[in-house]
DNA sequence: CTGAAAGCGCTTACAG
DNA sequence: CTGAAAGCGCTTACAG
């Protein structure tokens, strides 16, 4: 009834507990004959290692760090909340997480923050990264020290991290494109796009995906070149106001941040407004959805991302195989399938 | 550095380990003075109970059962896979899960299966339920034995279970309605609906939500009364073929199962087809999405549901507070945000 | 009302 | 190459 333990395996194999342990954990220094006997006992008994007991005996603790852009960006605030929440949830598993704020979107600042990590005793770090060769050297040093490194939300140079945890931004853009296309109901139209900066890879990729779908499947809808906003709400507000006076505009799509400005402009507008799609469910985009200033939010589920970051970092630290990692997929929100509210929304990652 | 243990608390409070344990776990039989001292030590030291160690020492095992409708329904096959997967993932936490198949949608069969559970030693069961007073007596007996009971996907009588784990089907219907409305791009149209049976509460609720949104926000779109299909693919195929010959039909929405028939009919159709929305992402709906026979799938994320069932049942068995349970929210899939594939899709609940 | 001790299933030195 | 033993942080009888 109750599952077999290592003692059962050792007894069945006719070896000592310690020897059975050695083959289970590949510690070496075991005679081939013993290995064979233990392996056999394991399969015939259906032995499964009790990870909780192993961690307890080993007294392991996992010290994690998250490098997140400083600033008042609503999305990253949400990320920070999820980290705190996940950390609280993991205390009993002996994992601690510290959020370290770094200068936003600045290669040098990030580089310095990574170097500073060398002085600290972390076991794993998740970094909201940038694509810059300048990060490679400090990251290599960090990993040489045995620290597990993953990219989060925005990737690091590929060779410099063990995994990337974030959505496929081309898919996100395609999803937005599909929705905008569908909303035209077979009629023609013009979509104004907005982006923070095309140096930001995620922005560029979303735009690419968006264009792909509209060009291929909705050729009667024209995609206008993006207005650059630096993710600044003021810029977005001014530009949106201006754009709303254009004739023939049927949709708006912002691949970046600064949506509070866009929403403010829409709130002030009169008459029918264009179909509006933005990214990331935060307080203001949520409210705008409910109050019908916008139609759709594409969300990357930061709760799921943070949860996965914890799982992946722990697996890396334990030098275990990485768990299967299906691509993270963008979630579509309309006013009818919104999660309960900001607070409970925080807790969602528990499931899923 | 390392977190305080119960020994630390006991020492700081000047009591024995056992006494400290008694107050931590509210076992009673402790002098008020001791309670106060221990409480104080706990907060000043920041003690957190190590759940893993507690479970280990207690040698607890969790025997779970899942009562799932028998038959070849693709959705429930997916549910079964997720149960097996979650069970495999939980072996190291000493939880086992057994799937018990019951006669599909038959009150008496379900009633018998629940009674049969009394002979078995389960700690918790999740049941794909029905709304029937006939289930109340056997469920009460089961719970009197100390077995934790939750409704899964389709609820049990409210008083007869500790929790319900499934989506809000009105929200699911509303979401479908929003999408169908948007896809009309401001033009008028006619939607043909399909349902298995209006006795099935989930079907009725979806239809209600669907109508709500279209009547309120897209009054130019007419919702036709549902064609009853008994979730039978053959019926769906025949009915869809017939319906496709109608003039002015702009959309199709099936609240129930049997979609392989609907898809077959669409595949055989010629010319432009209506906008099509169905429920549940399974092999054939996924393929139909990719091959453009349908436009949208509303999914209830069985992986998330099963994961939550495990969590909730364990919490109930431990007589712990139930974890926060935000409403499960329907997920919208188009061809551009599909999860990687059926297999990896199985693993998604890990995050989530 | 309080305490000492064995045991949960492992890992980690330590001694052969 | 192999084994005996202490200890991880708890819970559970058992004895006062």
Short mmCIF file of N, CA and C in Angstrom, two decimals, chain B residues 181-339:
data_model
loop_
_atom_site.label_atom_id
_atom_site.label_comp_id
_atom_site.label_asym_id
_atom_site.label_seq_id
_atom_site.Cartn_x
_atom_site.Cartn_y
_atom_site.Cartn_z
N UNK B 181 -20.01 38.97 -31.54
CA UNK B 181 -20.43 40.34 -31.77
C UNK B 181 -19.34 41.15 -32.48
N UNK B 182 -18.15 41.09 -31.94
CA UNK B 182 -17.03 41.84 -32.54
C UNK B 182 -16.80 41.44 -33.98
N UNK B 183 -16.93 40.14 -34.24
CA UNK B 183 -16.62 39.65 -35.58
C UNK B 183 -17.62 40.14 -36.61
N UNK B 184 -18.72 40.73 -36.17
CA UNK B 184 -19.67 41.28 -37.14
C UNK B 184 -19.28 42.68 -37.59
N UNK B 185 -18.26 43.25 -36.94
CA UNK B 185 -17.76 44.56 -37.39
C UNK B 185 -18.85 45.61 -37.56
N UNK B 186 -19.84 45.58 -36.66
CA UNK B 186 -20.87 46.61 -36.71
C UNK B 186 -22.02 46.27 -37.65
N UNK B 187 -21.87 45.19 -38.40
CA UNK B 187 -22.95 44.81 -39.32
C UNK B 187 -23.94 43.87 -38.64
N UNK B 188 -25.07 43.68 -39.25
CA UNK B 188 -26.07 42.78 -38.70
C UNK B 188 -25.78 41.34 -39.06
N UNK B 189 -26.58 40.43 -38.52
CA UNK B 189 -26.35 39.02 -38.85
C UNK B 189 -27.25 38.10 -38.06
N UNK B 190 -27.06 36.82 -38.30
CA UNK B 190 -27.84 35.79 -37.63
C UNK B 190 -26.93 34.69 -37.12
N UNK B 191 -27.05 34.34 -35.85
CA UNK B 191 -26.22 33.28 -35.28
C UNK B 191 -27.06 32.05 -35.00
N UNK B 192 -26.63 30.92 -35.52
CA UNK B 192 -27.29 29.67 -35.16
C UNK B 192 -26.56 29.07 -33.96
N UNK B 193 -27.31 28.74 -32.90
CA UNK B 193 -26.69 28.11 -31.73
C UNK B 193 -27.04 26.63 -31.68
N UNK B 194 -26.18 25.87 -31.03
CA UNK B 194 -26.37 24.44 -30.84
C UNK B 194 -26.12 24.12 -29.37
N UNK B 195 -26.90 23.18 -28.83
CA UNK B 195 -26.67 22.75 -27.45
C UNK B 195 -26.96 21.26 -27.34
N UNK B 196 -26.28 20.59 -26.39
CA UNK B 196 -26.53 19.17 -26.17
C UNK B 196 -27.92 18.98 -25.58
N UNK B 197 -28.15 19.67 -24.49
CA UNK B 197 -29.44 19.57 -23.81
C UNK B 197 -29.53 20.72 -22.84
N UNK B 198 -30.69 21.32 -22.72
CA UNK B 198 -30.80 22.44 -21.80
C UNK B 198 -30.98 21.98 -20.36
N UNK B 199 -31.07 20.65 -20.16
CA UNK B 199 -31.04 20.14 -18.80
C UNK B 199 -29.64 20.23 -18.23
N UNK B 200 -28.67 20.19 -19.12
CA UNK B 200 -27.29 20.37 -18.66
C UNK B 200 -27.12 21.83 -18.29
N UNK B 201 -26.82 22.05 -17.03
CA UNK B 201 -26.77 23.41 -16.55
C UNK B 201 -25.73 24.25 -17.28
N UNK B 202 -24.55 23.62 -17.55
CA UNK B 202 -23.50 24.40 -18.20
C UNK B 202 -23.94 24.87 -19.59
N UNK B 203 -24.68 24.01 -20.29
CA UNK B 203 -25.15 24.41 -21.62
C UNK B 203 -26.11 25.59 -21.51
N UNK B 204 -27.03 25.46 -20.59
CA UNK B 204 -28.03 26.53 -20.43
C UNK B 204 -27.35 27.84 -20.05
N UNK B 205 -26.38 27.75 -19.14
CA UNK B 205 -25.72 28.96 -18.69
C UNK B 205 -24.92 29.63 -19.80
N UNK B 206 -24.25 28.83 -20.59
CA UNK B 206 -23.48 29.42 -21.69
C UNK B 206 -24.39 30.17 -22.65
N UNK B 207 -25.50 29.55 -22.93
CA UNK B 207 -26.45 30.16 -23.84
C UNK B 207 -26.97 31.48 -23.27
N UNK B 208 -27.24 31.48 -21.99
CA UNK B 208 -27.71 32.69 -21.33
C UNK B 208 -26.69 33.82 -21.47
N UNK B 209 -25.45 33.51 -21.14
CA UNK B 209 -24.40 34.52 -21.23
C UNK B 209 -24.24 35.05 -22.65
N UNK B 210 -24.29 34.12 -23.57
CA UNK B 210 -24.13 34.47 -24.99
C UNK B 210 -25.20 35.46 -25.42
N UNK B 211 -26.43 35.13 -25.08
CA UNK B 211 -27.55 36.00 -25.44
C UNK B 211 -27.44 37.36 -24.78
N UNK B 212 -27.09 37.37 -23.50
CA UNK B 212 -26.96 38.61 -22.76
C UNK B 212 -26.12 39.62 -23.52
N UNK B 213 -24.93 39.18 -23.90
CA UNK B 213 -24.00 40.11 -24.54
C UNK B 213 -24.50 40.55 -25.90
N UNK B 214 -25.00 39.62 -26.68
CA UNK B 214 -25.43 40.02 -28.03
C UNK B 214 -26.64 40.94 -27.97
N UNK B 215 -27.59 40.60 -27.11
CA UNK B 215 -28.77 41.46 -27.01
C UNK B 215 -28.39 42.86 -26.54
N UNK B 216 -27.48 42.93 -25.56
CA UNK B 216 -27.16 44.23 -24.98
C UNK B 216 -26.24 45.05 -25.88
N UNK B 217 -25.20 44.42 -26.39
CA UNK B 217 -24.16 45.21 -27.07
C UNK B 217 -24.15 45.08 -28.58
N UNK B 218 -24.83 44.09 -29.12
CA UNK B 218 -24.84 43.91 -30.57
C UNK B 218 -26.26 43.59 -31.03
N UNK B 219 -27.18 44.50 -30.81
CA UNK B 219 -28.60 44.20 -31.07
C UNK B 219 -28.88 43.93 -32.56
N UNK B 220 -27.99 44.33 -33.41
CA UNK B 220 -28.22 44.08 -34.84
C UNK B 220 -27.96 42.62 -35.21
N UNK B 221 -27.41 41.85 -34.25
CA UNK B 221 -27.16 40.43 -34.50
C UNK B 221 -28.26 39.60 -33.83
N UNK B 222 -28.93 38.76 -34.60
CA UNK B 222 -30.01 37.94 -34.08
C UNK B 222 -29.49 36.59 -33.62
N UNK B 223 -29.91 36.16 -32.43
CA UNK B 223 -29.52 34.83 -31.95
C UNK B 223 -30.68 33.87 -32.17
N UNK B 224 -30.46 32.87 -32.99
CA UNK B 224 -31.52 31.88 -33.25
C UNK B 224 -31.57 30.87 -32.12
N UNK B 225 -32.75 30.29 -31.90
CA UNK B 225 -32.89 29.30 -30.84
C UNK B 225 -31.99 28.10 -31.10
N UNK B 226 -31.50 27.48 -30.03
CA UNK B 226 -30.54 26.40 -30.21
C UNK B 226 -31.15 25.16 -30.85
N UNK B 227 -30.35 24.51 -31.65
CA UNK B 227 -30.69 23.19 -32.16
C UNK B 227 -30.18 22.18 -31.15
N UNK B 228 -31.01 21.24 -30.74
CA UNK B 228 -30.60 20.28 -29.72
C UNK B 228 -29.89 19.10 -30.37
N UNK B 229 -28.75 18.74 -29.83
CA UNK B 229 -27.89 17.76 -30.49
C UNK B 229 -27.56 16.53 -29.65
N UNK B 230 -27.88 16.57 -28.37
CA UNK B 230 -27.43 15.50 -27.46
C UNK B 230 -25.92 15.30 -27.52
N UNK B 231 -25.19 16.32 -27.93
CA UNK B 231 -23.73 16.25 -28.05
C UNK B 231 -23.31 15.14 -29.01
N UNK B 232 -24.19 14.79 -29.93
CA UNK B 232 -23.91 13.69 -30.85
C UNK B 232 -23.34 14.26 -32.16
N UNK B 233 -22.13 13.79 -32.48
CA UNK B 233 -21.44 14.35 -33.65
C UNK B 233 -22.25 14.15 -34.93
N UNK B 234 -22.94 13.03 -35.03
CA UNK B 234 -23.72 12.77 -36.25
C UNK B 234 -24.85 13.77 -36.38
N UNK B 235 -25.52 14.00 -35.28
CA UNK B 235 -26.60 15.00 -35.29
C UNK B 235 -26.03 16.36 -35.68
N UNK B 236 -24.92 16.71 -35.07
CA UNK B 236 -24.33 18.00 -35.37
C UNK B 236 -23.96 18.14 -36.83
N UNK B 237 -23.43 17.05 -37.38
CA UNK B 237 -23.02 17.12 -38.78
C UNK B 237 -24.24 17.36 -39.68
N UNK B 238 -25.27 16.55 -39.46
CA UNK B 238 -26.47 16.68 -40.29
C UNK B 238 -27.10 18.07 -40.15
N UNK B 239 -27.23 18.51 -38.92
CA UNK B 239 -27.88 19.80 -38.68
C UNK B 239 -27.06 20.95 -39.25
N UNK B 240 -25.73 20.85 -39.10
CA UNK B 240 -24.89 21.93 -39.62
C UNK B 240 -25.01 22.00 -41.13
N UNK B 241 -24.99 20.82 -41.77
CA UNK B 241 -25.12 20.81 -43.23
C UNK B 241 -26.39 21.53 -43.66
N UNK B 242 -27.45 21.24 -42.95
CA UNK B 242 -28.71 21.85 -43.34
C UNK B 242 -28.68 23.36 -43.12
N UNK B 243 -28.19 23.73 -41.95
CA UNK B 243 -28.15 25.14 -41.56
C UNK B 243 -27.31 25.97 -42.53
N UNK B 244 -26.27 25.35 -43.04
CA UNK B 244 -25.36 26.09 -43.92
C UNK B 244 -26.03 26.54 -45.22
N UNK B 245 -27.16 25.94 -45.52
CA UNK B 245 -27.87 26.34 -46.75
C UNK B 245 -28.74 27.57 -46.51
N UNK B 246 -28.93 27.92 -45.24
CA UNK B 246 -29.76 29.09 -44.93
C UNK B 246 -29.17 30.39 -45.45
N UNK B 247 -30.04 31.28 -45.82
CA UNK B 247 -29.60 32.62 -46.22
C UNK B 247 -29.32 33.45 -44.98
N UNK B 248 -28.35 34.34 -45.08
CA UNK B 248 -28.15 35.34 -44.03
C UNK B 248 -27.49 34.85 -42.77
N UNK B 249 -27.05 33.59 -42.76
CA UNK B 249 -26.40 33.08 -41.57
C UNK B 249 -24.97 33.62 -41.48
N UNK B 250 -24.63 34.25 -40.36
CA UNK B 250 -23.30 34.86 -40.25
C UNK B 250 -22.42 34.19 -39.20
N UNK B 251 -23.01 33.42 -38.31
CA UNK B 251 -22.19 32.79 -37.27
C UNK B 251 -22.82 31.52 -36.72
N UNK B 252 -21.97 30.65 -36.17
CA UNK B 252 -22.37 29.38 -35.56
C UNK B 252 -21.74 29.32 -34.18
N UNK B 253 -22.52 28.90 -33.17
CA UNK B 253 -21.95 28.75 -31.83
C UNK B 253 -22.49 27.49 -31.20
N UNK B 254 -21.60 26.55 -30.91
CA UNK B 254 -22.01 25.33 -30.22
C UNK B 254 -21.57 25.39 -28.76
N UNK B 255 -22.54 25.38 -27.86
CA UNK B 255 -22.19 25.43 -26.43
C UNK B 255 -21.77 24.07 -25.90
N UNK B 256 -22.03 23.01 -26.66
CA UNK B 256 -21.78 21.67 -26.14
C UNK B 256 -20.69 20.93 -26.87
N UNK B 257 -20.76 19.59 -26.84
CA UNK B 257 -19.74 18.76 -27.47
C UNK B 257 -20.22 18.26 -28.83
N UNK B 258 -19.50 17.30 -29.38
CA UNK B 258 -19.85 16.76 -30.68
C UNK B 258 -19.30 17.58 -31.83
N UNK B 259 -18.27 18.37 -31.55
CA UNK B 259 -17.77 19.28 -32.57
C UNK B 259 -17.16 18.62 -33.79
N UNK B 260 -16.77 17.35 -33.65
CA UNK B 260 -16.17 16.72 -34.83
C UNK B 260 -17.20 16.68 -35.96
N UNK B 261 -18.46 16.51 -35.61
CA UNK B 261 -19.51 16.53 -36.63
C UNK B 261 -19.66 17.90 -37.25
N UNK B 262 -19.68 18.91 -36.43
CA UNK B 262 -19.80 20.28 -36.92
C UNK B 262 -18.64 20.60 -37.87
N UNK B 263 -17.47 20.17 -37.47
CA UNK B 263 -16.28 20.46 -38.28
C UNK B 263 -16.34 19.72 -39.60
N UNK B 264 -16.78 18.48 -39.54
CA UNK B 264 -16.88 17.71 -40.78
C UNK B 264 -17.82 18.40 -41.76
N UNK B 265 -18.91 18.90 -41.27
CA UNK B 265 -19.86 19.60 -42.13
C UNK B 265 -19.23 20.86 -42.73
N UNK B 266 -18.49 21.57 -41.91
CA UNK B 266 -17.86 22.81 -42.39
C UNK B 266 -16.80 22.49 -43.43
N UNK B 267 -16.08 21.39 -43.20
CA UNK B 267 -15.02 21.01 -44.12
C UNK B 267 -15.62 20.72 -45.49
N UNK B 268 -16.80 20.12 -45.48
CA UNK B 268 -17.46 19.80 -46.74
C UNK B 268 -18.12 21.00 -47.41
N UNK B 269 -18.29 22.09 -46.66
CA UNK B 269 -19.01 23.23 -47.22
C UNK B 269 -18.21 23.97 -48.29
N UNK B 270 -18.92 24.77 -49.08
CA UNK B 270 -18.17 25.57 -50.06
C UNK B 270 -18.50 27.05 -49.89
N UNK B 271 -17.71 27.91 -50.53
CA UNK B 271 -17.92 29.35 -50.41
C UNK B 271 -17.50 29.84 -49.05
N UNK B 272 -17.87 31.09 -48.75
CA UNK B 272 -17.48 31.61 -47.44
C UNK B 272 -18.39 30.97 -46.40
N UNK B 273 -17.81 30.70 -45.26
CA UNK B 273 -18.58 30.07 -44.20
C UNK B 273 -18.86 31.09 -43.10
N UNK B 274 -19.81 30.80 -42.23
CA UNK B 274 -20.06 31.70 -41.11
C UNK B 274 -18.90 31.67 -40.10
N UNK B 275 -18.88 32.66 -39.23
CA UNK B 275 -17.91 32.73 -38.14
C UNK B 275 -18.26 31.64 -37.12
N UNK B 276 -17.27 30.83 -36.73
CA UNK B 276 -17.59 29.66 -35.89
C UNK B 276 -16.85 29.64 -34.56
N UNK B 277 -17.64 29.44 -33.51
CA UNK B 277 -17.07 29.36 -32.16
C UNK B 277 -17.53 28.07 -31.49
N UNK B 278 -16.56 27.33 -30.92
CA UNK B 278 -16.91 26.12 -30.17
C UNK B 278 -16.18 26.13 -28.83
N UNK B 279 -16.49 25.13 -28.01
CA UNK B 279 -15.84 25.02 -26.70
C UNK B 279 -14.86 23.86 -26.65
N UNK B 280 -13.83 24.03 -25.85
CA UNK B 280 -12.84 23.00 -25.48
C UNK B 280 -11.83 22.73 -26.60
N UNK B 281 -10.59 22.94 -26.24
CA UNK B 281 -9.49 22.67 -27.15
C UNK B 281 -9.10 21.20 -27.06
N UNK B 282 -9.45 20.43 -28.07
CA UNK B 282 -9.04 19.03 -28.14
C UNK B 282 -8.47 18.82 -29.54
N UNK B 283 -8.02 17.59 -29.83
CA UNK B 283 -7.31 17.38 -31.10
C UNK B 283 -8.08 17.92 -32.29
N UNK B 284 -9.38 17.60 -32.38
CA UNK B 284 -10.06 17.99 -33.61
C UNK B 284 -10.39 19.48 -33.65
N UNK B 285 -10.68 20.09 -32.50
CA UNK B 285 -10.97 21.52 -32.56
C UNK B 285 -9.68 22.30 -32.83
N UNK B 286 -8.61 21.80 -32.29
CA UNK B 286 -7.31 22.42 -32.54
C UNK B 286 -6.97 22.38 -34.04
N UNK B 287 -7.16 21.21 -34.61
CA UNK B 287 -6.85 21.07 -36.03
C UNK B 287 -7.76 21.96 -36.88
N UNK B 288 -9.02 22.01 -36.50
CA UNK B 288 -9.98 22.82 -37.25
C UNK B 288 -9.62 24.30 -37.18
N UNK B 289 -9.06 24.70 -36.06
CA UNK B 289 -8.62 26.08 -35.89
C UNK B 289 -7.46 26.35 -36.86
N UNK B 290 -6.53 25.43 -36.87
CA UNK B 290 -5.36 25.63 -37.74
C UNK B 290 -5.74 25.57 -39.21
N UNK B 291 -6.70 24.70 -39.53
CA UNK B 291 -7.09 24.56 -40.95
C UNK B 291 -8.20 25.52 -41.32
N UNK B 292 -8.54 26.40 -40.43
CA UNK B 292 -9.49 27.48 -40.70
C UNK B 292 -10.93 27.02 -40.94
N UNK B 293 -11.30 25.87 -40.41
CA UNK B 293 -12.72 25.52 -40.48
C UNK B 293 -13.50 26.25 -39.39
N UNK B 294 -12.82 26.59 -38.31
CA UNK B 294 -13.47 27.37 -37.26
C UNK B 294 -12.56 28.54 -36.88
N UNK B 295 -13.10 29.48 -36.12
CA UNK B 295 -12.36 30.70 -35.83
C UNK B 295 -11.87 30.83 -34.40
N UNK B 296 -12.61 30.23 -33.47
CA UNK B 296 -12.32 30.49 -32.08
C UNK B 296 -12.68 29.27 -31.25
N UNK B 297 -11.87 28.99 -30.24
CA UNK B 297 -12.20 27.96 -29.27
C UNK B 297 -12.17 28.60 -27.88
N UNK B 298 -13.24 28.41 -27.13
CA UNK B 298 -13.26 28.85 -25.74
C UNK B 298 -12.93 27.62 -24.91
N UNK B 299 -11.89 27.72 -24.09
CA UNK B 299 -11.40 26.54 -23.40
C UNK B 299 -11.47 26.72 -21.89
N UNK B 300 -11.77 25.65 -21.18
CA UNK B 300 -11.86 25.80 -19.72
C UNK B 300 -10.59 25.37 -19.00
N UNK B 301 -9.54 25.10 -19.75
CA UNK B 301 -8.23 24.77 -19.16
C UNK B 301 -8.32 23.63 -18.15
N UNK B 302 -8.60 22.44 -18.66
CA UNK B 302 -8.71 21.30 -17.75
C UNK B 302 -7.43 21.06 -16.95
N UNK B 303 -6.29 21.42 -17.52
CA UNK B 303 -5.04 21.25 -16.78
C UNK B 303 -5.07 22.07 -15.49
N UNK B 304 -5.53 23.30 -15.61
CA UNK B 304 -5.61 24.17 -14.44
C UNK B 304 -6.64 23.62 -13.45
N UNK B 305 -7.74 23.13 -13.99
CA UNK B 305 -8.78 22.59 -13.12
C UNK B 305 -8.29 21.39 -12.31
N UNK B 306 -7.62 20.49 -12.98
CA UNK B 306 -7.14 19.28 -12.30
C UNK B 306 -6.10 19.64 -11.24
N UNK B 307 -5.23 20.55 -11.62
CA UNK B 307 -4.23 20.98 -10.67
C UNK B 307 -4.89 21.57 -9.42
N UNK B 308 -5.89 22.36 -9.66
CA UNK B 308 -6.56 22.97 -8.53
C UNK B 308 -7.31 21.92 -7.71
N UNK B 309 -7.85 20.91 -8.38
CA UNK B 309 -8.54 19.85 -7.64
C UNK B 309 -7.58 19.18 -6.67
N UNK B 310 -6.37 18.89 -7.13
CA UNK B 310 -5.37 18.29 -6.25
C UNK B 310 -5.10 19.20 -5.05
N UNK B 311 -4.88 20.46 -5.33
CA UNK B 311 -4.54 21.41 -4.26
C UNK B 311 -5.67 21.52 -3.25
N UNK B 312 -6.88 21.67 -3.77
CA UNK B 312 -8.02 21.88 -2.88
C UNK B 312 -8.31 20.63 -2.06
N UNK B 313 -8.24 19.46 -2.69
CA UNK B 313 -8.50 18.23 -1.94
C UNK B 313 -7.47 18.04 -0.84
N UNK B 314 -6.22 18.31 -1.14
CA UNK B 314 -5.20 18.17 -0.10
C UNK B 314 -5.46 19.12 1.05
N UNK B 315 -5.83 20.35 0.71
CA UNK B 315 -6.09 21.32 1.77
C UNK B 315 -7.27 20.86 2.63
N UNK B 316 -8.30 20.35 1.99
CA UNK B 316 -9.47 19.87 2.73
C UNK B 316 -9.10 18.69 3.62
N UNK B 317 -8.30 17.79 3.09
CA UNK B 317 -7.91 16.61 3.85
C UNK B 317 -7.08 17.02 5.06
N UNK B 318 -6.23 18.00 4.86
CA UNK B 318 -5.42 18.49 5.98
C UNK B 318 -6.23 19.38 6.91
N UNK B 319 -7.50 19.60 6.56
CA UNK B 319 -8.35 20.50 7.34
C UNK B 319 -7.73 21.88 7.45
N UNK B 320 -7.04 22.25 6.40
CA UNK B 320 -6.47 23.59 6.35
C UNK B 320 -7.50 24.54 5.78
N UNK B 321 -7.20 25.83 5.88
CA UNK B 321 -8.05 26.79 5.19
C UNK B 321 -7.92 26.52 3.70
N UNK B 322 -9.03 26.71 2.99
CA UNK B 322 -8.94 26.58 1.56
C UNK B 322 -8.08 27.71 1.01
N UNK B 323 -7.25 27.39 0.04
CA UNK B 323 -6.44 28.43 -0.59
C UNK B 323 -7.38 29.41 -1.32
N UNK B 324 -6.93 30.63 -1.57
CA UNK B 324 -7.78 31.57 -2.30
C UNK B 324 -8.12 30.97 -3.66
N UNK B 325 -9.38 31.08 -4.02
CA UNK B 325 -9.78 30.45 -5.28
C UNK B 325 -10.49 31.43 -6.20
N UNK B 326 -9.74 32.20 -6.94
CA UNK B 326 -10.38 33.10 -7.90
C UNK B 326 -11.17 32.28 -8.90
N UNK B 327 -12.22 32.86 -9.41
CA UNK B 327 -13.01 32.14 -10.40
C UNK B 327 -12.14 31.70 -11.58
N UNK B 328 -12.41 30.50 -12.03
CA UNK B 328 -11.72 30.01 -13.22
C UNK B 328 -12.31 30.73 -14.41
N UNK B 329 -11.45 31.16 -15.29
CA UNK B 329 -11.87 32.07 -16.34
C UNK B 329 -11.68 31.41 -17.71
N UNK B 330 -12.64 31.56 -18.62
CA UNK B 330 -12.48 30.91 -19.92
C UNK B 330 -11.34 31.52 -20.73
N UNK B 331 -10.61 30.66 -21.40
CA UNK B 331 -9.48 31.09 -22.22
C UNK B 331 -9.89 31.08 -23.68
N UNK B 332 -9.47 32.13 -24.39
CA UNK B 332 -9.80 32.26 -25.81
C UNK B 332 -8.62 31.81 -26.66
N UNK B 333 -8.86 30.85 -27.53
CA UNK B 333 -7.80 30.46 -28.46
C UNK B 333 -8.18 30.82 -29.89
N UNK B 334 -7.23 31.39 -30.60
CA UNK B 334 -7.32 31.54 -32.06
C UNK B 334 -6.16 30.75 -32.64
N UNK B 335 -5.98 30.78 -33.95
CA UNK B 335 -4.91 29.95 -34.46
C UNK B 335 -3.53 30.48 -34.09
N UNK B 336 -3.46 31.71 -33.59
CA UNK B 336 -2.16 32.34 -33.34
C UNK B 336 -1.66 32.21 -31.90
N UNK B 337 -2.50 31.83 -30.99
CA UNK B 337 -2.01 31.69 -29.60
C UNK B 337 -2.26 30.29 -29.06
N UNK B 338 -2.18 29.31 -29.96
CA UNK B 338 -2.34 27.93 -29.50
C UNK B 338 -1.12 27.48 -28.70
N UNK B 339 -1.33 26.75 -27.62
CA UNK B 339 -0.18 26.18 -26.92
C UNK B 339 0.53 25.19 -27.83
#
